[in-house]
Short mmCIF file of N, CA and C in Angstrom, two decimals:
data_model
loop_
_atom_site.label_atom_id
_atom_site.label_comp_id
_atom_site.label_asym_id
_atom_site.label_seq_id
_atom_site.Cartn_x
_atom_site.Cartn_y
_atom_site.Cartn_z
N UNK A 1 -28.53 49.92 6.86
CA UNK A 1 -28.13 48.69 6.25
C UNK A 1 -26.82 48.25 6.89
N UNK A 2 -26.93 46.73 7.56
CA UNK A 2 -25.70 46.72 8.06
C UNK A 2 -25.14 45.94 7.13
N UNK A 3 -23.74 45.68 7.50
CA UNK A 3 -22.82 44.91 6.67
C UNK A 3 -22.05 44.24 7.31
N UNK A 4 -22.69 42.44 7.08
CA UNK A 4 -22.13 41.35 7.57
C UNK A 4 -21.01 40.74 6.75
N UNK A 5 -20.03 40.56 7.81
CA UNK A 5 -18.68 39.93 7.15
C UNK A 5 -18.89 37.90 7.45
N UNK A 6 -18.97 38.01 6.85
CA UNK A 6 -18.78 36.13 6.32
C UNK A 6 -17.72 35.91 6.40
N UNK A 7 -17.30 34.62 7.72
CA UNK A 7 -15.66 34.34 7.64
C UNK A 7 -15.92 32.48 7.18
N UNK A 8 -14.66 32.20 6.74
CA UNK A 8 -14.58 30.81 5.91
C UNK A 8 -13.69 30.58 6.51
N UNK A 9 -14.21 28.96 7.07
CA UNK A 9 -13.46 28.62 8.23
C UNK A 9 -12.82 26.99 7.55
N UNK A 10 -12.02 26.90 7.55
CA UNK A 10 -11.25 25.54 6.92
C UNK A 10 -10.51 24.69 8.12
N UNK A 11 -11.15 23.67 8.19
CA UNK A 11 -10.81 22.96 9.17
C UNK A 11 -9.56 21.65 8.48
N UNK A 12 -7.92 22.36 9.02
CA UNK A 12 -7.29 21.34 8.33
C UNK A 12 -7.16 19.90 8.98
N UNK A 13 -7.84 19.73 10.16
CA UNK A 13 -7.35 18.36 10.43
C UNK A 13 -7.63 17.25 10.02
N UNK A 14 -9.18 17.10 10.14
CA UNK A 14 -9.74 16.27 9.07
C UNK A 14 -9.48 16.11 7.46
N UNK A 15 -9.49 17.01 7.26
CA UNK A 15 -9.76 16.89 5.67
C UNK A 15 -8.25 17.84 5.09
N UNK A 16 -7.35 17.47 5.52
CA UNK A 16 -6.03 18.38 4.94
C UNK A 16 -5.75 18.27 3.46
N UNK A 17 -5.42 18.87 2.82
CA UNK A 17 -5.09 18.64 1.23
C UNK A 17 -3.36 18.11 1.44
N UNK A 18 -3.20 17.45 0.04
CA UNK A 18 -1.73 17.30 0.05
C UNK A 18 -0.89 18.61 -0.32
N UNK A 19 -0.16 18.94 0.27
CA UNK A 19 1.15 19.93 0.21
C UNK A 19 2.26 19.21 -0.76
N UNK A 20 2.85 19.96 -1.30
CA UNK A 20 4.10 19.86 -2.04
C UNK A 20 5.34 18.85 -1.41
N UNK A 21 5.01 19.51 -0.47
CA UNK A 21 6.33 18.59 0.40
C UNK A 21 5.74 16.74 0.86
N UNK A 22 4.12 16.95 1.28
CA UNK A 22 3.91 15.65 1.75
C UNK A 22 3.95 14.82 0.39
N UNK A 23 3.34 15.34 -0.84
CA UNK A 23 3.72 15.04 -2.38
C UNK A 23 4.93 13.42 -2.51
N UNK A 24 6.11 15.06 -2.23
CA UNK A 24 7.60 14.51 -2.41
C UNK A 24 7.51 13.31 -1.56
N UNK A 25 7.38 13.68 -0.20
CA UNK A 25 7.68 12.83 1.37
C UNK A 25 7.47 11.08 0.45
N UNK A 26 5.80 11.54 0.23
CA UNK A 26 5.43 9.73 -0.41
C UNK A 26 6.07 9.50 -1.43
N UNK A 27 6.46 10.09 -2.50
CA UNK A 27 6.89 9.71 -3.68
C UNK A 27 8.38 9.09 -3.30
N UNK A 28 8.93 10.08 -2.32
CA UNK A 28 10.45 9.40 -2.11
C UNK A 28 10.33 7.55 -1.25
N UNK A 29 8.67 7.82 -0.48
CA UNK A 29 8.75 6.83 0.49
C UNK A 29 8.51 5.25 -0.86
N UNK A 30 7.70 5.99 -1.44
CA UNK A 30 7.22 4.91 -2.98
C UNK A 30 8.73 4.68 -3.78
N UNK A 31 9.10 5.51 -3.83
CA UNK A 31 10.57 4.88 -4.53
C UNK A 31 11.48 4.11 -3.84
N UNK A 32 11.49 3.71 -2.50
CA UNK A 32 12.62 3.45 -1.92
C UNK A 32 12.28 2.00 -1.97
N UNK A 33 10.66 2.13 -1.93
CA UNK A 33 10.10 1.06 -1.60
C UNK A 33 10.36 -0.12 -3.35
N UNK A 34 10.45 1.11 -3.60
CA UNK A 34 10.43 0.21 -5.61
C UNK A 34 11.86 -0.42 -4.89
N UNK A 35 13.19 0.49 -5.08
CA UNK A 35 14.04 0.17 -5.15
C UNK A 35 14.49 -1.23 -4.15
N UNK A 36 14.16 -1.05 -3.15
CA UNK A 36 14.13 -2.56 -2.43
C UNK A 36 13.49 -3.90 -3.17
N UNK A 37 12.26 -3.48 -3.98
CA UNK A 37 11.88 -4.78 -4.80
C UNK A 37 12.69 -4.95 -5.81
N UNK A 38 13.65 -4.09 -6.33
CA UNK A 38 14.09 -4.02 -7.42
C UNK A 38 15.46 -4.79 -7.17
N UNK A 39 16.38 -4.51 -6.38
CA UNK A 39 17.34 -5.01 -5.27
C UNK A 39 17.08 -6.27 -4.61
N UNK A 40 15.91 -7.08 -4.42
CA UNK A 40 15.56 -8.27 -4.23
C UNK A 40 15.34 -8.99 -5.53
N UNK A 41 14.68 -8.44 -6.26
CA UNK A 41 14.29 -9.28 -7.78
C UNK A 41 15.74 -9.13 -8.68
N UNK A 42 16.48 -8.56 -8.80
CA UNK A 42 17.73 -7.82 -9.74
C UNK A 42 19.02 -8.41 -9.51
N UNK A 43 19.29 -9.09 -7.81
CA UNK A 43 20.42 -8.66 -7.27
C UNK A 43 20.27 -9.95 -6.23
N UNK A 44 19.63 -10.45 -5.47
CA UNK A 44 19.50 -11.38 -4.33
C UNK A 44 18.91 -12.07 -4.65
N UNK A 45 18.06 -12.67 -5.38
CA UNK A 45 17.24 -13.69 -5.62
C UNK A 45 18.51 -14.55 -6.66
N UNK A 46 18.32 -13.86 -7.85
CA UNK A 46 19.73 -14.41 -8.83
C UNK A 46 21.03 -14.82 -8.45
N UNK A 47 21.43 -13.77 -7.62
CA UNK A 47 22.85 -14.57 -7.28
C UNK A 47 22.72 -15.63 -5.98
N UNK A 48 21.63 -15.69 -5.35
CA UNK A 48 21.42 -16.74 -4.45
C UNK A 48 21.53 -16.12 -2.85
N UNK A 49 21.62 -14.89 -2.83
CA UNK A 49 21.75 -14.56 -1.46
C UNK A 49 20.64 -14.73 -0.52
N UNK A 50 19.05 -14.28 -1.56
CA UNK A 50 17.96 -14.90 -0.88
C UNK A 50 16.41 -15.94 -1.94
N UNK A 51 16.51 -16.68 -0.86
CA UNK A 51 15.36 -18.13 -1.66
C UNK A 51 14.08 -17.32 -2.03
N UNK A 52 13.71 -18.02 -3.24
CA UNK A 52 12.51 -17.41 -3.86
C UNK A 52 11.51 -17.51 -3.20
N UNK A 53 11.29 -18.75 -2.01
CA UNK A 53 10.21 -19.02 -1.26
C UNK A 53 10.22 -17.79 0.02
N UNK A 54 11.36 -16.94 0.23
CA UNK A 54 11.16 -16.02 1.40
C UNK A 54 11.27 -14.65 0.33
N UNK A 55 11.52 -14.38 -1.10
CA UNK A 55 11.06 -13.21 -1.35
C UNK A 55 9.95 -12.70 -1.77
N UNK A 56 9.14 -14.25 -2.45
CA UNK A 56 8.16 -14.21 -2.16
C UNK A 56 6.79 -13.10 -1.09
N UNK A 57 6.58 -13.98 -0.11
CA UNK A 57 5.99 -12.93 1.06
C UNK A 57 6.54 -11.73 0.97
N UNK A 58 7.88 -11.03 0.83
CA UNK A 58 8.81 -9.91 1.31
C UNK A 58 7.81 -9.06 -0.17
N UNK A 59 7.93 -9.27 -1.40
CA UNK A 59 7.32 -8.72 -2.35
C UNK A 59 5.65 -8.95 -1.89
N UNK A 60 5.16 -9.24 -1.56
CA UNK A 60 3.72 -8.93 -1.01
C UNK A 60 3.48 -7.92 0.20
N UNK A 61 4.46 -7.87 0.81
CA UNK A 61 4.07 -7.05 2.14
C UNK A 61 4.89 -5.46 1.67
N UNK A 62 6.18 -5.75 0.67
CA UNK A 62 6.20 -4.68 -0.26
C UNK A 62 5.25 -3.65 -0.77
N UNK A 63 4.66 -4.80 -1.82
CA UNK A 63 3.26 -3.99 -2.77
C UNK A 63 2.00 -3.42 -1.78
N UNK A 64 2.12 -4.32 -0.31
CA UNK A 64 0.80 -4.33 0.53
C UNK A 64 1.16 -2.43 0.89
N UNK A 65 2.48 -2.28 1.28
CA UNK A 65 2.91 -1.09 1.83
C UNK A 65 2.31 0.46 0.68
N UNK A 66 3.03 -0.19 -0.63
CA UNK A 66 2.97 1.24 -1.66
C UNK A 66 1.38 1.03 -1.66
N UNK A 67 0.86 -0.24 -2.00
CA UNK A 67 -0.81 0.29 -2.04
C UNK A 67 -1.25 1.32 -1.17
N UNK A 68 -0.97 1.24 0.30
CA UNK A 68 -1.50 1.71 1.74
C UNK A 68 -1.55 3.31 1.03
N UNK A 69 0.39 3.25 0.36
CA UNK A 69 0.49 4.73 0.15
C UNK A 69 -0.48 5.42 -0.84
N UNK A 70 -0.12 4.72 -2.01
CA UNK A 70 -0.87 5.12 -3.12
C UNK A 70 -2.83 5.42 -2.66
N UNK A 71 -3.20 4.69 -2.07
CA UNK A 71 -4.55 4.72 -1.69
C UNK A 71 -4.56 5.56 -0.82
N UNK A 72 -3.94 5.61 0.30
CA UNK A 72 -4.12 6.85 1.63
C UNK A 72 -3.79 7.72 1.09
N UNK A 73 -3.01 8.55 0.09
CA UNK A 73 -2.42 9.73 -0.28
C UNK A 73 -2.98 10.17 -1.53
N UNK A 74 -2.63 9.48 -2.46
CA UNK A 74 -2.77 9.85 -3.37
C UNK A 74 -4.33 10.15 -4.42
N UNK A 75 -5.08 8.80 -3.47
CA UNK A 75 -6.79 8.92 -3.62
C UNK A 75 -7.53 9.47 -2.25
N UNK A 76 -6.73 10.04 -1.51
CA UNK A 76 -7.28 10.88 -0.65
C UNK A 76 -7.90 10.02 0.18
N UNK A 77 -7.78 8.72 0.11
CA UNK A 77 -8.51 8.18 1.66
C UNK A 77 -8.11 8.26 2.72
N UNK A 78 -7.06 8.67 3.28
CA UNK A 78 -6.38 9.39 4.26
C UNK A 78 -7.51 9.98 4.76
N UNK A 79 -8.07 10.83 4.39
CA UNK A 79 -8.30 11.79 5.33
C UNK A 79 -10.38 11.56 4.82
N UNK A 80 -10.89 10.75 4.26
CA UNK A 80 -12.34 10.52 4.69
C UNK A 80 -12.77 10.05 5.92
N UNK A 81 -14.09 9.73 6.00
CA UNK A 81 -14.35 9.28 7.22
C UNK A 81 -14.06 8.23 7.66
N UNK A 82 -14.15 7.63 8.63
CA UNK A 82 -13.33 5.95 8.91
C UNK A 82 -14.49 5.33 8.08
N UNK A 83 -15.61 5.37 8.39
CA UNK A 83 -16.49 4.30 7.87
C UNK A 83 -16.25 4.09 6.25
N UNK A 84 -16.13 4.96 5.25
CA UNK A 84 -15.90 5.19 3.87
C UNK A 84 -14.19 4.10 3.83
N UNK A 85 -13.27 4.53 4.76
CA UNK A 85 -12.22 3.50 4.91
C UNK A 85 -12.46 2.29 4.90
N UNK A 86 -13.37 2.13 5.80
CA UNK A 86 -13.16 0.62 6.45
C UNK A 86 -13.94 0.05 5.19
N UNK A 87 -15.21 0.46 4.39
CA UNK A 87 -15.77 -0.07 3.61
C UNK A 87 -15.03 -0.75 2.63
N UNK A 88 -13.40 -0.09 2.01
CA UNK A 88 -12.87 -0.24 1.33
C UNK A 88 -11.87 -1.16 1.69
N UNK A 89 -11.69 -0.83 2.68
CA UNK A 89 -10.06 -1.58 3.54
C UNK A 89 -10.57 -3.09 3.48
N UNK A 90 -11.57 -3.25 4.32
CA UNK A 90 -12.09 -4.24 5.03
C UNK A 90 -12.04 -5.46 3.57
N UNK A 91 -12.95 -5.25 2.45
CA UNK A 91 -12.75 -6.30 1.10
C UNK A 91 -11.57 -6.33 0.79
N UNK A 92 -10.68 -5.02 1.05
CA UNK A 92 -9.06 -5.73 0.61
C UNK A 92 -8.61 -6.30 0.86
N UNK A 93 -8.98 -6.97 2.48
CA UNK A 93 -8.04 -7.83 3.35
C UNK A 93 -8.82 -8.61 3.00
N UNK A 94 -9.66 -8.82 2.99
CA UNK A 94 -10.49 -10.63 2.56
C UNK A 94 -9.74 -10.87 1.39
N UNK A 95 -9.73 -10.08 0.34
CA UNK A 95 -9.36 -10.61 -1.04
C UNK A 95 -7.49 -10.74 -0.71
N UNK A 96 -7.08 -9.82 -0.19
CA UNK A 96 -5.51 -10.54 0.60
C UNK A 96 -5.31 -11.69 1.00
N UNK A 97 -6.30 -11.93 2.05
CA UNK A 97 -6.28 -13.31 2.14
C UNK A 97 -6.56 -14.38 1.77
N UNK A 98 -7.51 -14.12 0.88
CA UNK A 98 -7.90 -15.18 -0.33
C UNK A 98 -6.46 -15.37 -1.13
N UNK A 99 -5.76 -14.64 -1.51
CA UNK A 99 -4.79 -14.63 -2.26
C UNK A 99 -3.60 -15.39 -1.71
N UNK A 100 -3.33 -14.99 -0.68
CA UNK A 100 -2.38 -15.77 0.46
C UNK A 100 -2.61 -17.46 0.25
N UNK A 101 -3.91 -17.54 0.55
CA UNK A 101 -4.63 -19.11 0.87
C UNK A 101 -4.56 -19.87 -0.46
N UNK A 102 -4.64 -19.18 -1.41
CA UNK A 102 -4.36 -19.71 -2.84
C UNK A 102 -3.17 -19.85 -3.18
N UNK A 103 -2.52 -19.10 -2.88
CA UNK A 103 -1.02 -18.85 -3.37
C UNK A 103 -0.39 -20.48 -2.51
N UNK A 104 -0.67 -20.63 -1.36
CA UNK A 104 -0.39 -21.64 -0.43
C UNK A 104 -0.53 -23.11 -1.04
N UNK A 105 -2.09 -22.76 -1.27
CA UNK A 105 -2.65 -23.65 -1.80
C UNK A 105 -1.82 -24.76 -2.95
N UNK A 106 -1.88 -23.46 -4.14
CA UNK A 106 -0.98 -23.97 -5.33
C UNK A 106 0.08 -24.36 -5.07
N UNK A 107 0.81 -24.25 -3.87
CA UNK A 107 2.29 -24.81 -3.93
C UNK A 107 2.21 -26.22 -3.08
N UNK A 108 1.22 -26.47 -2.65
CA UNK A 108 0.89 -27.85 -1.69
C UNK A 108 0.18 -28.53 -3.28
N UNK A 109 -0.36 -27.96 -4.14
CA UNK A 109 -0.64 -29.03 -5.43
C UNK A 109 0.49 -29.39 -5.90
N UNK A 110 1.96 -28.47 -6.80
CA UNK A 110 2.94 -28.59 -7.05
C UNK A 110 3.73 -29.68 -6.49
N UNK A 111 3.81 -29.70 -5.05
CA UNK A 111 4.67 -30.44 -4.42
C UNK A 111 4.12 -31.87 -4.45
N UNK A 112 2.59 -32.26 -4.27
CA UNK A 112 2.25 -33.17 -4.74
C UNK A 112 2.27 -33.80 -6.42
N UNK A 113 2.77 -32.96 -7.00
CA UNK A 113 2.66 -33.58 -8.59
C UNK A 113 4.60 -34.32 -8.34
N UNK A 114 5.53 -33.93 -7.98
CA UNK A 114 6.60 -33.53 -8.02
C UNK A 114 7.28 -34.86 -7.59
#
């Protein structure tokens, strides 16, 4: 009777789990990122240092960033296959840009009421 050893082979590149440290890494990268919206909405918009029409965009490409994180890290799409990505990615940017085009939109109605 022989006796076969079974080895378990874990391939980290593809499919890496989050570590403790990459954890922290995003959470610090997600906070800094708060704190800059927080520092634009709190602090520069109010006292006039910057126009609501340019913090605008700056708070979208903000939120566009922590999503990336929150979704690549934290729901593990990081590390699926591209196609499972792109399935997901791909409607976000349409509906981004739907949002953009509206957002545009409404302020070309405004200016006409005005």
């Amino acid at each position: 009777m022989s006796s076969d050893s079974q080895e378990v082979h874990h391939e980290e590149g593809d499919h890496a789990t989050m570590t403790k440290g990459r954890i922290i890494k995003v959470a610090l990268i997600l906070s800094a990122i708060t704190a800059v919206e927080f520092i634009i909405a709190l602090i520069l918009v109010p006292h006039g240092y910057l126009d609501i029409k340019y913090a605008n965009p700056v708070y979208i490409v903000l939120t566009l960033f922590k999503a990336f994180y929150i979704v690549a890290f934290f729901m593990h799409l990081k590390f699926e296959k591209m196609g499972l990505a792109l399935s997901i990615i791909v409607p976000i940017l349409f509906i981004i840009g739907l949002i953009l085009v509206l957002t545009n939109e409404s302020h070309h109605w405004i200016t006409l009421r005005g």
